[in-house]
Rosetta silent file (secondary structure, phi, psi, omega in degrees, C-alpha in Angstrom):
SEQUENCE: MVERAAETSCARPPAWRELINQIFRLAIPLFGSILVENSLSIVTFLRVGQILGTEELAATALGAMLCNASAFAMGFGLSTALTPTCAQAFGAGNFSRVGRQCQRMMLMLTLFCVPITLLWCFSAPLFRALGLPLSELGQTYTRSAAWGMWPAFMYDCTRRFLSSQGITWPTLASALSTIVLHVVISGR
SCORE:     score description
SCORE:     0.000 S_00000001
   1 L     0.000  -40.947  179.679    0.000    0.000    0.000 S_00000001
   2 H   -67.242  -39.060  178.808    2.838    2.404    0.836 S_00000001
   3 H   -63.066  -39.360 -179.247    4.609    1.524   -2.422 S_00000001
   4 H   -66.177  -40.109  178.036    1.466    2.281   -4.428 S_00000001
   5 H   -64.793  -38.583  178.734    1.068    5.721   -2.802 S_00000001
   6 H   -65.889  -37.572  178.741    4.715    6.480   -3.574 S_00000001
   7 H   -63.914  -44.826 -177.517    4.183    5.502   -7.223 S_00000001
   8 H   -70.022  -33.462  179.769    1.204    7.805   -7.675 S_00000001
   9 H   -72.749  -28.796  177.560    2.916   10.748   -5.988 S_00000001
  10 H   -79.985  -32.870 -176.305    5.944   10.355   -8.279 S_00000001
  11 H   -73.529  -32.130 -177.132    3.885    9.845  -11.408 S_00000001
  12 L  -123.312  119.626  179.125    1.759   12.992  -10.972 S_00000001
  13 L   -68.522  157.473  179.214    3.258   16.255   -9.781 S_00000001
  14 L   -61.906  158.518 -176.627    1.346   18.232   -7.196 S_00000001
  15 H   -59.434  -31.819 -178.490   -1.284   20.685   -8.402 S_00000001
  16 H   -67.344  -30.926  176.779    0.878   23.677   -7.512 S_00000001
  17 H   -67.681  -40.727  176.943    3.521   22.553  -10.007 S_00000001
  18 H   -62.840  -41.579  179.606    0.934   22.401  -12.767 S_00000001
  19 H   -62.772  -43.929  178.635   -0.270   25.848  -11.797 S_00000001
  20 H   -63.596  -42.060  177.234    3.252   27.279  -11.901 S_00000001
  21 H   -61.340  -43.106  178.097    3.850   25.681  -15.309 S_00000001
  22 H   -62.873  -42.421  179.938    0.615   27.175  -16.647 S_00000001
  23 H   -62.128  -45.395 -179.706    1.517   30.601  -15.287 S_00000001
  24 H   -67.330  -35.373  177.001    4.950   30.506  -16.900 S_00000001
  25 H   -63.668  -32.107  176.773    3.522   29.312  -20.232 S_00000001
  26 H   -84.151  -39.366 -171.065    1.292   32.381  -20.242 S_00000001
  27 H   -76.836  -36.531 -175.239    3.689   34.848  -18.634 S_00000001
  28 H   -61.687  -49.297  177.886    6.883   34.277  -20.623 S_00000001
  29 H   -66.609  -34.275  177.378    5.479   35.338  -24.021 S_00000001
  30 H   -66.613  -42.963  177.156    3.602   38.258  -22.427 S_00000001
  31 H   -60.411  -45.221  179.488    6.731   39.396  -20.614 S_00000001
  32 H   -62.591  -42.696 -178.851    8.726   39.135  -23.832 S_00000001
  33 H   -68.014  -38.406  178.104    6.176   41.076  -25.869 S_00000001
  34 H   -67.985  -38.543  176.828    5.932   43.868  -23.279 S_00000001
  35 H   -62.348  -44.099  179.219    9.717   44.056  -23.086 S_00000001
  36 H   -66.577  -41.593  178.722    9.978   44.317  -26.869 S_00000001
  37 H   -58.314  -43.507 -179.357    7.174   46.912  -27.007 S_00000001
  38 H   -71.150  -22.643  179.444    9.008   49.105  -24.513 S_00000001
  39 H   -77.121  -14.059  177.765   12.243   48.767  -26.435 S_00000001
  40 H   -57.880  -46.653 -179.242   10.675   50.496  -29.461 S_00000001
  41 H   -68.571  -32.497  177.696   11.095   53.937  -27.885 S_00000001
  42 H   -64.491  -43.914  177.957   14.644   53.096  -26.814 S_00000001
  43 H   -61.161  -42.005  179.029   15.535   52.205  -30.408 S_00000001
  44 H   -59.197  -49.265 -178.975   13.957   55.466  -31.576 S_00000001
  45 H   -63.813  -40.243  179.107   15.998   57.556  -29.140 S_00000001
  46 H   -63.643  -44.495 -178.762   19.213   55.702  -29.971 S_00000001
  47 H   -67.847  -40.369  178.373   18.752   56.160  -33.705 S_00000001
  48 H   -63.918  -43.545  178.521   17.839   59.855  -33.413 S_00000001
  49 H   -63.795  -36.669  179.783   20.866   60.457  -31.199 S_00000001
  50 H   -73.752  -48.119 -170.771   23.162   58.595  -33.593 S_00000001
  51 H   -82.870  -43.500 -171.323   21.902   59.930  -36.885 S_00000001
  52 L   -97.368  -91.654 -178.652   20.779   63.471  -36.172 S_00000001
  53 L   177.585 -171.956 -174.146   22.088   65.346  -33.164 S_00000001
  54 H   -71.124  -37.770  178.495   21.492   66.706  -29.698 S_00000001
  55 H   -64.634  -43.043  179.124   18.803   69.238  -30.658 S_00000001
  56 H   -65.801  -37.558  177.681   16.824   66.592  -32.496 S_00000001
  57 H   -65.011  -42.328  177.570   17.246   64.194  -29.583 S_00000001
  58 H   -63.980  -41.518  178.312   15.967   66.852  -27.170 S_00000001
  59 H   -65.573  -36.587  176.824   13.018   67.589  -29.466 S_00000001
  60 H   -64.094  -42.075  177.649   12.263   63.870  -29.676 S_00000001
  61 H   -64.042  -40.956  178.268   12.234   63.657  -25.882 S_00000001
  62 H   -62.288  -48.340  179.003    9.951   66.709  -25.718 S_00000001
  63 H   -63.925  -40.956  179.121    7.566   65.226  -28.278 S_00000001
  64 H   -63.741  -36.136  177.980    7.630   61.828  -26.608 S_00000001
  65 H   -62.114  -45.201  178.367    6.766   63.468  -23.291 S_00000001
  66 H   -64.099  -43.013  179.646    3.679   65.073  -24.849 S_00000001
  67 H   -60.786  -45.025 -178.872    2.712   61.819  -26.559 S_00000001
  68 H   -68.022  -42.512 -176.425    3.000   59.817  -23.369 S_00000001
  69 H   -74.415  -36.253 -173.762    1.203   62.371  -21.180 S_00000001
  70 H   -90.481  -23.412 -174.205   -1.607   63.261  -23.573 S_00000001
  71 H  -135.673  -54.817 -170.352   -2.451   59.935  -25.161 S_00000001
  72 H   -63.784  -40.328  179.199   -0.471   56.807  -24.451 S_00000001
  73 H   -62.689  -44.948 -179.693   -0.927   56.848  -20.674 S_00000001
  74 H   -72.734  -44.051 -177.767   -4.683   57.357  -20.986 S_00000001
  75 H   -63.785  -46.175  178.537   -5.197   55.125  -24.018 S_00000001
  76 H   -70.263  -29.640  174.445   -3.269   52.192  -22.624 S_00000001
  77 H   -64.334  -41.639  177.042   -4.968   52.789  -19.281 S_00000001
  78 H   -63.614  -44.822 -177.223   -8.344   52.510  -20.979 S_00000001
  79 H   -68.899  -18.679  176.655   -7.384   49.338  -22.819 S_00000001
  80 L   -62.186  -26.007  178.590   -6.243   47.815  -19.521 S_00000001
  81 L   -62.249  -20.930  179.171   -9.946   47.485  -18.682 S_00000001
  82 H   -67.906  -30.472 -175.192  -10.111   44.712  -21.279 S_00000001
  83 H   -56.744  -56.132 -179.370   -7.936   42.391  -19.215 S_00000001
  84 H   -75.048  -36.565 -175.490  -10.440   41.606  -16.447 S_00000001
  85 H   -69.607  -41.943  178.071  -13.640   42.076  -18.480 S_00000001
  86 H   -69.033  -41.160  179.609  -12.577   39.831  -21.369 S_00000001
  87 H   -64.036  -39.380  178.828  -11.100   37.214  -19.036 S_00000001
  88 H   -65.523  -45.230  179.463  -14.286   37.167  -16.967 S_00000001
  89 H   -64.389  -40.175  178.896  -16.491   36.805  -20.045 S_00000001
  90 H   -65.338  -43.306  178.966  -14.220   34.081  -21.462 S_00000001
  91 H   -63.191  -30.940  178.842  -14.197   32.210  -18.150 S_00000001
  92 L   -82.439   -4.884 -179.803  -17.995   32.359  -18.050 S_00000001
  93 L    81.083   11.687  179.857  -18.153   30.914  -21.559 S_00000001
  94 L   -93.154   75.954 -172.111  -19.723   34.091  -22.959 S_00000001
  95 H   -67.697  -33.747  178.590  -17.481   34.235  -26.040 S_00000001
  96 H   -66.741  -31.912  178.134  -19.534   36.794  -27.935 S_00000001
  97 H   -68.255  -34.025  177.009  -19.163   39.194  -25.016 S_00000001
  98 H   -57.654  -47.711  179.306  -15.370   38.853  -25.221 S_00000001
  99 H   -65.956  -41.614  178.945  -15.509   40.089  -28.807 S_00000001
 100 H   -62.738  -40.644  179.081  -18.009   42.853  -28.022 S_00000001
 101 H   -60.039  -45.123 -178.898  -15.842   44.160  -25.182 S_00000001
 102 H   -66.411  -43.130  179.359  -12.838   44.327  -27.490 S_00000001
 103 H   -62.336  -41.799  179.288  -14.794   45.960  -30.312 S_00000001
 104 H   -64.357  -40.756  179.209  -16.205   48.610  -27.989 S_00000001
 105 H   -66.742  -40.095  177.793  -12.783   49.426  -26.623 S_00000001
 106 H   -62.147  -40.409  177.831  -11.366   49.674  -30.139 S_00000001
 107 H   -65.632  -44.978  179.987  -14.160   52.061  -31.112 S_00000001
 108 H   -61.702  -42.393  179.180  -13.658   54.161  -27.977 S_00000001
 109 H   -70.018  -33.098  175.687   -9.910   54.381  -28.585 S_00000001
 110 H   -63.228  -44.702  177.135  -10.456   55.250  -32.246 S_00000001
 111 H   -65.295  -35.411  178.073  -12.665   58.167  -31.195 S_00000001
 112 H   -63.856  -33.112 -177.729  -10.085   59.116  -28.560 S_00000001
 113 H   -67.445  -27.727 -174.183   -7.414   59.324  -31.275 S_00000001
 114 H   -61.572  -57.107 -179.704   -9.198   62.065  -33.239 S_00000001
 115 H   -68.079  -31.342 -179.656   -8.703   65.031  -30.856 S_00000001
 116 H   -68.439  -38.138  176.879   -5.300   63.781  -29.757 S_00000001
 117 H   -61.834  -41.466  177.017   -4.116   63.611  -33.377 S_00000001
 118 H   -62.280  -42.568  177.695   -5.187   67.225  -33.837 S_00000001
 119 H   -60.325  -44.837 -177.682   -3.296   68.203  -30.685 S_00000001
 120 H   -68.557  -36.331 -179.058   -0.174   66.398  -31.869 S_00000001
 121 H   -70.664  -23.274 -179.959   -0.313   67.854  -35.387 S_00000001
 122 L  -126.398   50.012 -175.312   -0.473   71.371  -33.980 S_00000001
 123 L   -87.075  -15.514 -178.233    1.613   70.989  -30.831 S_00000001
 124 H   -57.448  -44.813  177.548    4.168   73.769  -31.533 S_00000001
 125 H   -61.156  -35.132  177.184    1.918   76.540  -30.106 S_00000001
 126 H   -65.205  -45.244  178.188    1.418   74.454  -26.971 S_00000001
 127 H   -60.448  -43.329  179.426    5.171   73.985  -26.571 S_00000001
 128 H   -64.568  -41.216  179.567    5.732   77.723  -27.086 S_00000001
 129 H   -62.787  -30.837  177.887    2.980   78.612  -24.583 S_00000001
 130 L   -84.887   -1.381  179.247    4.713   76.431  -22.025 S_00000001
 131 L    74.582   26.639 -178.108    8.005   78.186  -22.763 S_00000001
 132 L   -93.377  136.301  177.986    9.654   75.061  -24.118 S_00000001
 133 L   -75.622  169.132  175.745   12.431   75.371  -26.692 S_00000001
 134 L    60.850   36.324 -175.368   12.553   73.406  -29.952 S_00000001
 135 H   -63.757  -38.167 -178.978    8.792   73.619  -30.378 S_00000001
 136 H   -68.952  -41.149  177.896    8.888   73.147  -34.175 S_00000001
 137 H   -67.539  -38.072  176.909   11.148   70.096  -33.952 S_00000001
 138 H   -62.271  -39.004  177.243    9.000   68.676  -31.160 S_00000001
 139 H   -65.628  -35.477  176.623    5.950   69.117  -33.360 S_00000001
 140 H   -58.892  -42.859  178.711    7.734   67.240  -36.140 S_00000001
 141 H   -65.265  -47.961 -176.387    8.112   64.286  -33.790 S_00000001
 142 H   -64.877  -34.269  176.531    4.511   64.396  -32.551 S_00000001
 143 H   -64.339  -42.079  179.155    3.201   64.608  -36.123 S_00000001
 144 H   -71.625  -32.848  178.857    5.145   61.520  -37.098 S_00000001
 145 H   -70.097  -24.585  179.870    4.139   59.737  -33.882 S_00000001
 146 H   -59.976  -30.873  178.423    0.468   60.394  -34.679 S_00000001
 147 H   -65.365  -24.193 -176.890    0.720   57.776  -37.434 S_00000001
 148 H  -100.058   -7.536 -176.518    1.552   55.124  -34.835 S_00000001
 149 H   -64.573  -54.273 -177.185   -0.967   56.001  -32.117 S_00000001
 150 H   -62.110  -46.883  177.138   -4.011   54.216  -33.543 S_00000001
 151 H   -60.488  -35.381  178.862   -2.112   51.038  -34.550 S_00000001
 152 H   -64.191  -41.530  178.651   -0.511   50.921  -31.083 S_00000001
 153 H   -67.532  -40.119  179.801   -3.925   51.086  -29.423 S_00000001
 154 H   -66.758  -39.164  176.994   -5.396   48.458  -31.742 S_00000001
 155 H   -62.524  -43.587 -178.307   -2.422   46.165  -31.101 S_00000001
 156 H   -63.856  -40.895  176.469   -2.832   46.606  -27.341 S_00000001
 157 H   -62.426  -43.756  179.965   -6.541   45.739  -27.533 S_00000001
 158 H   -64.369  -41.204  178.662   -5.769   42.682  -29.640 S_00000001
 159 H   -60.901  -43.875 -179.630   -3.021   41.592  -27.239 S_00000001
 160 H   -69.925  -36.839  176.793   -5.390   41.844  -24.281 S_00000001
 161 H   -60.468  -47.183 -179.070   -8.181   40.111  -26.218 S_00000001
 162 H   -69.624  -44.090 -176.514   -5.902   37.174  -27.026 S_00000001
 163 H   -67.222  -27.615  176.759   -4.236   36.937  -23.612 S_00000001
 164 L   -67.047  -18.295  178.290   -7.628   36.844  -21.869 S_00000001
 165 L  -102.158    5.796  179.215   -8.209   33.616  -23.778 S_00000001
 166 L    82.574   15.077  179.630   -4.794   32.190  -22.915 S_00000001
 167 L  -103.223  108.009 -173.170   -3.333   32.889  -26.376 S_00000001
 168 L  -122.122  -24.079 -175.672   -0.001   34.621  -25.841 S_00000001
 169 H   -66.607  -36.169  178.512    2.586   33.480  -28.395 S_00000001
 170 H   -61.038  -32.149  179.396    1.192   35.463  -31.372 S_00000001
 171 H   -68.470  -35.978  176.878    1.680   38.728  -29.461 S_00000001
 172 H   -67.345  -43.690  178.748    5.339   37.923  -28.906 S_00000001
 173 H   -61.844  -41.567  178.407    5.814   37.044  -32.577 S_00000001
 174 H   -64.686  -44.557  179.800    4.103   40.273  -33.607 S_00000001
 175 H   -64.385  -41.260  179.098    6.174   42.382  -31.213 S_00000001
 176 H   -64.439  -41.717  178.793    9.422   40.761  -32.369 S_00000001
 177 H   -66.940  -33.482  178.032    8.602   41.359  -36.030 S_00000001
 178 H   -66.181  -43.831 -178.562    7.722   44.977  -35.209 S_00000001
 179 H   -68.176  -36.645  177.596   11.035   45.662  -33.469 S_00000001
 180 H   -63.163  -46.868  177.745   12.973   44.074  -36.334 S_00000001
 181 H   -61.794  -40.348  179.595   11.116   46.252  -38.865 S_00000001
 182 H   -61.820  -44.386  179.197   11.630   49.317  -36.665 S_00000001
 183 H   -64.916  -44.126 -179.054   15.373   48.757  -36.463 S_00000001
 184 H   -64.723  -47.143 -177.393   15.645   48.125  -40.217 S_00000001
 185 H   -67.538  -42.582 -178.456   13.529   51.151  -41.175 S_00000001
 186 H   -74.352  -14.451  178.484   15.159   53.529  -38.690 S_00000001
 187 L   -79.253   -8.787 -178.712   18.609   52.383  -39.816 S_00000001
 188 L   -80.067    0.000    0.000   18.156   53.950  -43.237 S_00000001
């Protein structure tokens, strides 16, 4: 009887080991994709500093500050609401609600992008009103960053939609391909 109990305990790991394995299978690709996503801005700053100069680097930092404060912090904060709502709907087996939640967030973020894009395209007067130097160069950065705001929000919604269903590897593959393209394009 003792031998049989020893056999079953060796053959099947405890439930906590399975739980840890499941967590790592989900967390490793998510961690990698978030790490790669955050490295996009680092690559941008490195390339601007290498290719252009200190004034352009300062203007890029100024523009990035406006982008982060006026849109990315709020937009990504809004899309964070998808994590619990989609996961709850998926766990309850209400699959159509998972899709509706994601679609609604995408629509809300699309509408959010409209006034922010206008702000970014005409940010030089704001920089001047705040007494910040390099307002025209900063506006150049924010105008170019406006092209990436909507895709970044849509990607974030899609990432949260997939991860709420336990699908995490496609987001890592997408993030890796994005950073490779970013490095290649910015290297020209």
